[in-house]
Amino acid sequence: MGIIANISYSIANRYIDGKFRRANMKRRFHDSDRYYIEYWDNETEGKPVFLIVHGLGAKTKYQWFDQLKVIKDDFRIIIPNLLHFGETRPKDAKHGVQDQVDMLQFLMNELGVSTYHLMGASYGGLISGEIANNYPDQVEELFLVDAAIKYVYESDTERIKKLFNVPSVPEFFVPDSYHGLKKLVAASLGKKGIVPPAFTMPKFHEELYAKNFEDKRQIVKSLMSIREEYEQHEYSFKMPVHLFWGEHDQLIPPDRGKRFWEHLDQKATLDIIDGGGHMPNMNKAREFNRLLKGYLGI
């Protein structure tokens, strides 16, 4: 089983690395007295910037590889790892949503980027929504994918525990075994997603959680503690906004996307992607990319 797990890990990473290489994405690090930040950047000059933010389930490399080919010729693409994901870490304890916002603001300032297109999924959608709401002059266009924004309720805790047979929400989103990781991947891809068997996942689990397991658990606990606060946030975006939701998202169901669209007075587009799970950019990449290209006009 160990040999199969190692081979599966190697094959998957070669496949994803190939997509990054063809998009000319370069792995970069930025060290300062506040953060150590890992990010990828195609460093294209003379093009608008596209900042893309990952969710809770994995680091950025494993969430956005299927979108690179769509936008690589038209944008400078920057895809960082958030705090406590990959090699990115703060120099002191930081686990809140605002801490992630501050880190991304810092990175873009350090890179000399003043305006950009912005896309975030799930937890990254909440972070992206906060950036766009608080710094509207920076964001030219906003894309939110199954975003954990505003309409996440206390009742979701018991619903998720029961639906996925887990003892707690932190244990679901930050699993302590590769069997738990399979359950999280299955939930992210949805009912029609192709989920690898658990025995292929030990190396992925080690990579994702060995260095920052407790910090990631703390992120989830922090999210749960401020849920009511963020439910009260009012969002009024100045830039074009596009909402994407997977039809079969069991974590943040599509009715939440409809509620958020109504909260925005329907001043946004809303696409419910047939057969999509919580990460429709992954399990329905072709349809997602078609919509993305249409809105970008490329």
Short mmCIF file of C-alpha atoms in Angstrom, two decimals:
data_model
loop_
_atom_site.label_atom_id
_atom_site.label_comp_id
_atom_site.label_asym_id
_atom_site.label_seq_id
_atom_site.Cartn_x
_atom_site.Cartn_y
_atom_site.Cartn_z
CA MET A 1 0.00 0.00 0.00
CA GLY A 2 2.90 2.36 0.77
CA ILE A 3 4.36 1.84 -2.68
CA ILE A 4 1.01 2.54 -4.36
CA ALA A 5 0.54 5.67 -2.25
CA ASN A 6 3.99 6.97 -3.22
CA ILE A 7 3.42 6.23 -6.90
CA SER A 8 0.00 7.92 -6.84
CA TYR A 9 1.48 10.98 -5.15
CA SER A 10 4.32 11.15 -7.67
CA ILE A 11 2.02 10.79 -10.70
CA ALA A 12 -0.41 13.44 -9.45
CA ASN A 13 2.35 15.92 -8.73
CA ARG A 14 4.03 15.38 -12.10
CA TYR A 15 0.68 16.02 -13.77
CA ILE A 16 0.03 19.22 -11.81
CA ASP A 17 3.63 20.43 -12.08
CA GLY A 18 3.33 20.04 -15.85
CA LYS A 19 0.34 22.35 -15.90
CA PHE A 20 2.21 24.91 -13.80
CA ARG A 21 5.24 24.64 -16.07
CA ARG A 22 3.20 25.12 -19.26
CA ALA A 23 1.65 28.23 -17.72
CA ASN A 24 5.17 29.47 -16.90
CA MET A 25 4.30 29.61 -13.19
CA LYS A 26 7.34 30.07 -10.98
CA ARG A 27 7.46 29.18 -7.31
CA ARG A 28 8.59 32.18 -5.30
CA PHE A 29 9.16 33.05 -1.64
CA HIS A 30 8.95 36.39 0.12
CA ASP A 31 10.56 36.71 3.53
CA SER A 32 9.99 39.67 5.84
CA ASP A 33 9.78 40.42 9.54
CA ARG A 34 6.01 39.74 9.35
CA TYR A 35 5.59 36.75 7.07
CA TYR A 36 7.26 34.02 5.10
CA ILE A 37 5.09 33.72 1.97
CA GLU A 38 5.09 31.00 -0.67
CA TYR A 39 3.41 31.89 -3.95
CA TRP A 40 3.41 31.16 -7.68
CA ASP A 41 3.74 33.90 -10.28
CA ASN A 42 4.07 33.76 -14.06
CA GLU A 43 5.65 37.24 -13.83
CA THR A 44 4.10 38.34 -17.12
CA GLU A 45 4.74 42.03 -17.77
CA GLY A 46 2.26 44.46 -19.27
CA LYS A 47 -0.81 42.36 -18.42
CA PRO A 48 -3.54 42.83 -15.81
CA VAL A 49 -3.02 40.86 -12.60
CA PHE A 50 -5.20 37.96 -11.46
CA LEU A 51 -4.91 37.09 -7.75
CA ILE A 52 -6.43 33.69 -6.92
CA VAL A 53 -7.10 32.50 -3.36
CA HIS A 54 -7.53 28.88 -2.29
CA GLY A 55 -9.88 27.36 0.29
CA LEU A 56 -9.45 25.32 3.46
CA GLY A 57 -9.09 21.86 1.99
CA ALA A 58 -5.64 22.04 0.43
CA LYS A 59 -2.83 24.34 -0.54
CA THR A 60 -3.21 26.41 -3.69
CA LYS A 61 -1.27 24.07 -5.98
CA TYR A 62 -3.94 21.41 -5.65
CA GLN A 63 -6.95 23.68 -6.25
CA TRP A 64 -6.32 25.93 -9.24
CA PHE A 65 -4.18 23.98 -11.73
CA ASP A 66 -7.04 23.53 -14.22
CA GLN A 67 -7.61 27.29 -14.54
CA LEU A 68 -4.04 28.26 -15.44
CA LYS A 69 -4.31 27.35 -19.14
CA VAL A 70 -7.39 29.55 -19.52
CA ILE A 71 -5.87 32.80 -18.27
CA LYS A 72 -2.10 32.39 -18.73
CA ASP A 73 -1.92 34.35 -22.00
CA ASP A 74 -3.97 37.30 -20.81
CA PHE A 75 -2.97 37.84 -17.18
CA ARG A 76 -0.14 37.95 -14.75
CA ILE A 77 -1.28 35.16 -12.40
CA ILE A 78 -0.42 35.25 -8.69
CA ILE A 79 -1.58 32.33 -6.55
CA PRO A 80 -0.27 32.41 -2.97
CA ASN A 81 -0.62 29.95 -0.16
CA LEU A 82 -2.52 31.43 2.76
CA LEU A 83 -1.11 31.54 6.28
CA HIS A 84 -0.42 28.02 7.59
CA PHE A 85 -0.77 26.45 4.14
CA GLY A 86 2.22 25.14 2.23
CA GLU A 87 5.31 27.05 3.35
CA THR A 88 3.49 30.30 4.16
CA ARG A 89 3.56 31.26 7.81
CA PRO A 90 3.37 34.37 9.99
CA LYS A 91 6.19 35.34 12.33
CA ASP A 92 3.71 35.28 15.23
CA ALA A 93 0.37 33.57 15.92
CA LYS A 94 -2.25 34.62 13.35
CA HIS A 95 -5.29 32.52 12.45
CA GLY A 96 -8.14 34.93 11.67
CA VAL A 97 -9.79 35.99 8.43
CA GLN A 98 -8.45 39.51 8.81
CA ASP A 99 -4.96 38.08 9.29
CA GLN A 100 -5.24 36.42 5.87
CA VAL A 101 -6.55 39.66 4.34
CA ASP A 102 -3.62 41.58 5.83
CA MET A 103 -1.12 39.05 4.49
CA LEU A 104 -2.50 39.25 0.95
CA GLN A 105 -2.55 43.04 1.11
CA PHE A 106 1.07 42.97 2.24
CA LEU A 107 2.12 40.61 -0.56
CA MET A 108 0.46 42.62 -3.31
CA ASN A 109 2.00 45.81 -1.98
CA GLU A 110 5.44 44.18 -1.85
CA LEU A 111 5.01 43.02 -5.46
CA GLY A 112 4.04 46.53 -6.54
CA VAL A 113 0.53 45.50 -7.60
CA SER A 114 -2.13 48.17 -7.05
CA THR A 115 -5.12 46.72 -8.95
CA TYR A 116 -6.10 43.20 -9.86
CA HIS A 117 -8.84 40.73 -10.69
CA LEU A 118 -9.64 38.55 -7.67
CA MET A 119 -11.01 35.02 -7.35
CA GLY A 120 -11.50 32.95 -4.21
CA ALA A 121 -13.12 29.63 -3.38
CA SER A 122 -14.86 28.61 -0.15
CA TYR A 123 -12.78 30.05 2.74
CA GLY A 124 -10.79 31.92 0.11
CA GLY A 125 -14.09 33.34 -1.13
CA LEU A 126 -14.76 34.85 2.29
CA ILE A 127 -11.28 36.36 2.34
CA SER A 128 -11.70 37.68 -1.21
CA GLY A 129 -15.08 39.17 -0.35
CA GLU A 130 -13.57 41.00 2.61
CA ILE A 131 -10.76 42.38 0.44
CA ALA A 132 -13.18 43.57 -2.26
CA ASN A 133 -15.53 45.12 0.29
CA ASN A 134 -12.82 46.93 2.23
CA TYR A 135 -10.48 47.86 -0.63
CA PRO A 136 -12.83 48.42 -3.60
CA ASP A 137 -10.39 50.57 -5.56
CA GLN A 138 -7.96 47.68 -5.79
CA VAL A 139 -10.27 44.98 -7.16
CA GLU A 140 -11.30 45.33 -10.81
CA GLU A 141 -13.47 42.21 -10.98
CA LEU A 142 -14.49 39.69 -8.32
CA PHE A 143 -15.16 35.96 -8.73
CA LEU A 144 -16.51 34.01 -5.75
CA VAL A 145 -16.69 30.22 -5.94
CA ASP A 146 -18.96 28.45 -3.40
CA ALA A 147 -17.87 31.13 -0.97
CA ALA A 148 -18.20 30.72 2.80
CA ILE A 149 -19.53 34.25 2.98
CA LYS A 150 -22.31 35.65 5.18
CA TYR A 151 -24.69 32.68 5.03
CA VAL A 152 -22.92 30.05 7.13
CA TYR A 153 -25.00 29.03 10.13
CA GLU A 154 -24.68 27.34 13.49
CA SER A 155 -26.99 24.61 12.20
CA ASP A 156 -24.38 23.76 9.55
CA THR A 157 -22.17 22.33 12.29
CA GLU A 158 -24.59 19.55 13.18
CA ARG A 159 -25.56 19.06 9.54
CA ILE A 160 -21.96 18.46 8.47
CA LYS A 161 -21.22 16.20 11.45
CA LYS A 162 -24.22 14.05 10.68
CA LEU A 163 -23.85 14.05 6.90
CA PHE A 164 -20.19 13.04 6.91
CA ASN A 165 -20.17 11.05 10.16
CA VAL A 166 -17.49 13.12 11.87
CA PRO A 167 -17.18 14.07 15.57
CA SER A 168 -16.50 17.75 14.94
CA VAL A 169 -16.14 20.32 12.18
CA PRO A 170 -12.41 20.94 12.86
CA GLU A 171 -11.81 17.19 12.58
CA PHE A 172 -13.63 17.15 9.25
CA PHE A 173 -11.81 20.08 7.63
CA VAL A 174 -8.44 19.18 9.17
CA PRO A 175 -8.48 15.38 9.30
CA ASP A 176 -6.01 13.46 11.43
CA SER A 177 -5.77 10.53 9.00
CA TYR A 178 -5.69 9.91 5.28
CA HIS A 179 -9.07 8.21 5.58
CA GLY A 180 -10.44 11.53 6.80
CA LEU A 181 -8.74 13.28 3.89
CA LYS A 182 -10.58 11.02 1.45
CA LYS A 183 -13.85 12.03 3.11
CA LEU A 184 -12.94 15.73 2.74
CA VAL A 185 -11.96 15.29 -0.92
CA ALA A 186 -15.22 13.47 -1.62
CA ALA A 187 -17.20 16.28 0.00
CA SER A 188 -15.30 18.90 -2.01
CA LEU A 189 -15.80 17.19 -5.37
CA GLY A 190 -19.45 16.34 -4.78
CA LYS A 191 -21.67 13.41 -5.66
CA LYS A 192 -20.43 13.15 -9.24
CA GLY A 193 -16.77 13.74 -8.50
CA ILE A 194 -14.15 11.06 -9.11
CA VAL A 195 -12.57 10.42 -5.70
CA PRO A 196 -9.28 8.50 -5.45
CA PRO A 197 -9.28 5.56 -3.02
CA ALA A 198 -8.01 6.21 0.50
CA PHE A 199 -4.88 4.09 0.07
CA THR A 200 -3.54 6.62 -2.47
CA MET A 201 -3.66 9.49 0.04
CA PRO A 202 -1.11 8.97 2.86
CA LYS A 203 1.58 11.12 1.18
CA PHE A 204 -0.92 13.88 0.44
CA HIS A 205 -2.08 13.86 4.06
CA GLU A 206 1.49 14.09 5.29
CA GLU A 207 2.28 16.96 2.95
CA LEU A 208 -0.85 18.95 3.80
CA TYR A 209 -0.91 18.55 7.58
CA ALA A 210 2.38 17.34 9.06
CA LYS A 211 3.87 20.82 9.56
CA ASN A 212 0.83 22.87 10.54
CA PHE A 213 -1.90 20.55 11.78
CA GLU A 214 -2.72 22.49 14.96
CA ASP A 215 -2.58 25.86 13.20
CA LYS A 216 -5.10 24.68 10.61
CA ARG A 217 -7.38 23.37 13.34
CA GLN A 218 -7.11 26.78 14.98
CA ILE A 219 -8.17 28.46 11.71
CA VAL A 220 -11.35 26.37 11.65
CA LYS A 221 -12.06 27.07 15.32
CA SER A 222 -11.53 30.79 14.71
CA LEU A 223 -13.97 30.68 11.80
CA MET A 224 -16.59 29.00 13.94
CA SER A 225 -16.15 31.56 16.72
CA ILE A 226 -16.72 34.58 14.45
CA ARG A 227 -19.51 33.08 12.34
CA GLU A 228 -22.21 35.35 13.78
CA GLU A 229 -20.00 38.43 13.38
CA TYR A 230 -19.44 37.77 9.68
CA GLU A 231 -23.10 36.96 9.19
CA GLN A 232 -23.80 40.60 10.09
CA HIS A 233 -21.36 42.00 7.53
CA GLU A 234 -22.92 44.04 4.75
CA TYR A 235 -21.43 43.70 1.29
CA SER A 236 -21.81 46.31 -1.41
CA PHE A 237 -19.30 45.80 -4.18
CA LYS A 238 -18.35 48.50 -6.67
CA MET A 239 -16.76 46.14 -9.19
CA PRO A 240 -18.40 43.47 -11.40
CA VAL A 241 -19.13 40.37 -9.30
CA HIS A 242 -19.58 36.80 -10.51
CA LEU A 243 -20.85 34.02 -8.25
CA PHE A 244 -20.21 30.37 -9.10
CA TRP A 245 -21.82 27.52 -7.18
CA GLY A 246 -21.78 23.77 -7.59
CA GLU A 247 -25.22 22.24 -7.96
CA HIS A 248 -24.34 19.46 -5.52
CA ASP A 249 -22.33 21.44 -2.96
CA GLN A 250 -23.08 19.76 0.37
CA LEU A 251 -20.82 22.02 2.43
CA ILE A 252 -22.20 25.41 1.37
CA PRO A 253 -25.37 24.55 -0.58
CA PRO A 254 -26.33 26.61 -3.65
CA ASP A 255 -29.24 28.24 -1.81
CA ARG A 256 -26.55 30.24 0.06
CA GLY A 257 -25.30 31.54 -3.27
CA LYS A 258 -28.83 32.62 -4.16
CA ARG A 259 -29.20 34.37 -0.82
CA PHE A 260 -25.94 36.21 -1.30
CA TRP A 261 -26.97 37.19 -4.83
CA GLU A 262 -30.17 38.63 -3.35
CA HIS A 263 -28.14 40.37 -0.62
CA LEU A 264 -26.27 42.10 -3.46
CA ASP A 265 -29.64 43.23 -4.88
CA GLN A 266 -29.00 40.83 -7.76
CA LYS A 267 -26.17 43.10 -8.93
CA ALA A 268 -24.00 40.12 -9.79
CA THR A 269 -24.10 37.11 -12.04
CA LEU A 270 -24.94 33.74 -10.49
CA ASP A 271 -24.12 30.44 -12.18
CA ILE A 272 -25.18 27.14 -10.62
CA ILE A 273 -22.93 24.60 -12.34
CA ASP A 274 -24.66 21.33 -13.21
CA GLY A 275 -23.07 18.41 -11.40
CA GLY A 276 -20.62 20.68 -9.60
CA GLY A 277 -19.50 19.99 -6.05
CA HIS A 278 -18.02 22.37 -3.51
CA MET A 279 -15.10 22.98 -5.89
CA PRO A 280 -16.73 23.10 -9.35
CA ASN A 281 -13.51 24.52 -10.79
CA MET A 282 -12.08 21.05 -10.18
CA ASN A 283 -14.81 18.50 -10.84
CA LYS A 284 -16.50 20.54 -13.60
CA ALA A 285 -13.45 22.39 -14.87
CA ARG A 286 -14.54 22.58 -18.51
CA GLU A 287 -17.84 24.30 -17.73
CA PHE A 288 -16.26 26.48 -15.07
CA ASN A 289 -13.52 27.60 -17.44
CA ARG A 290 -16.03 28.33 -20.19
CA LEU A 291 -17.93 30.65 -17.86
CA LEU A 292 -14.74 32.24 -16.56
CA LYS A 293 -13.48 32.97 -20.08
CA GLY A 294 -16.82 34.47 -21.03
CA TYR A 295 -16.85 36.90 -18.12
CA LEU A 296 -13.23 37.85 -18.72
CA GLY A 297 -13.86 38.33 -22.44
CA ILE A 298 -10.95 36.13 -23.49
#
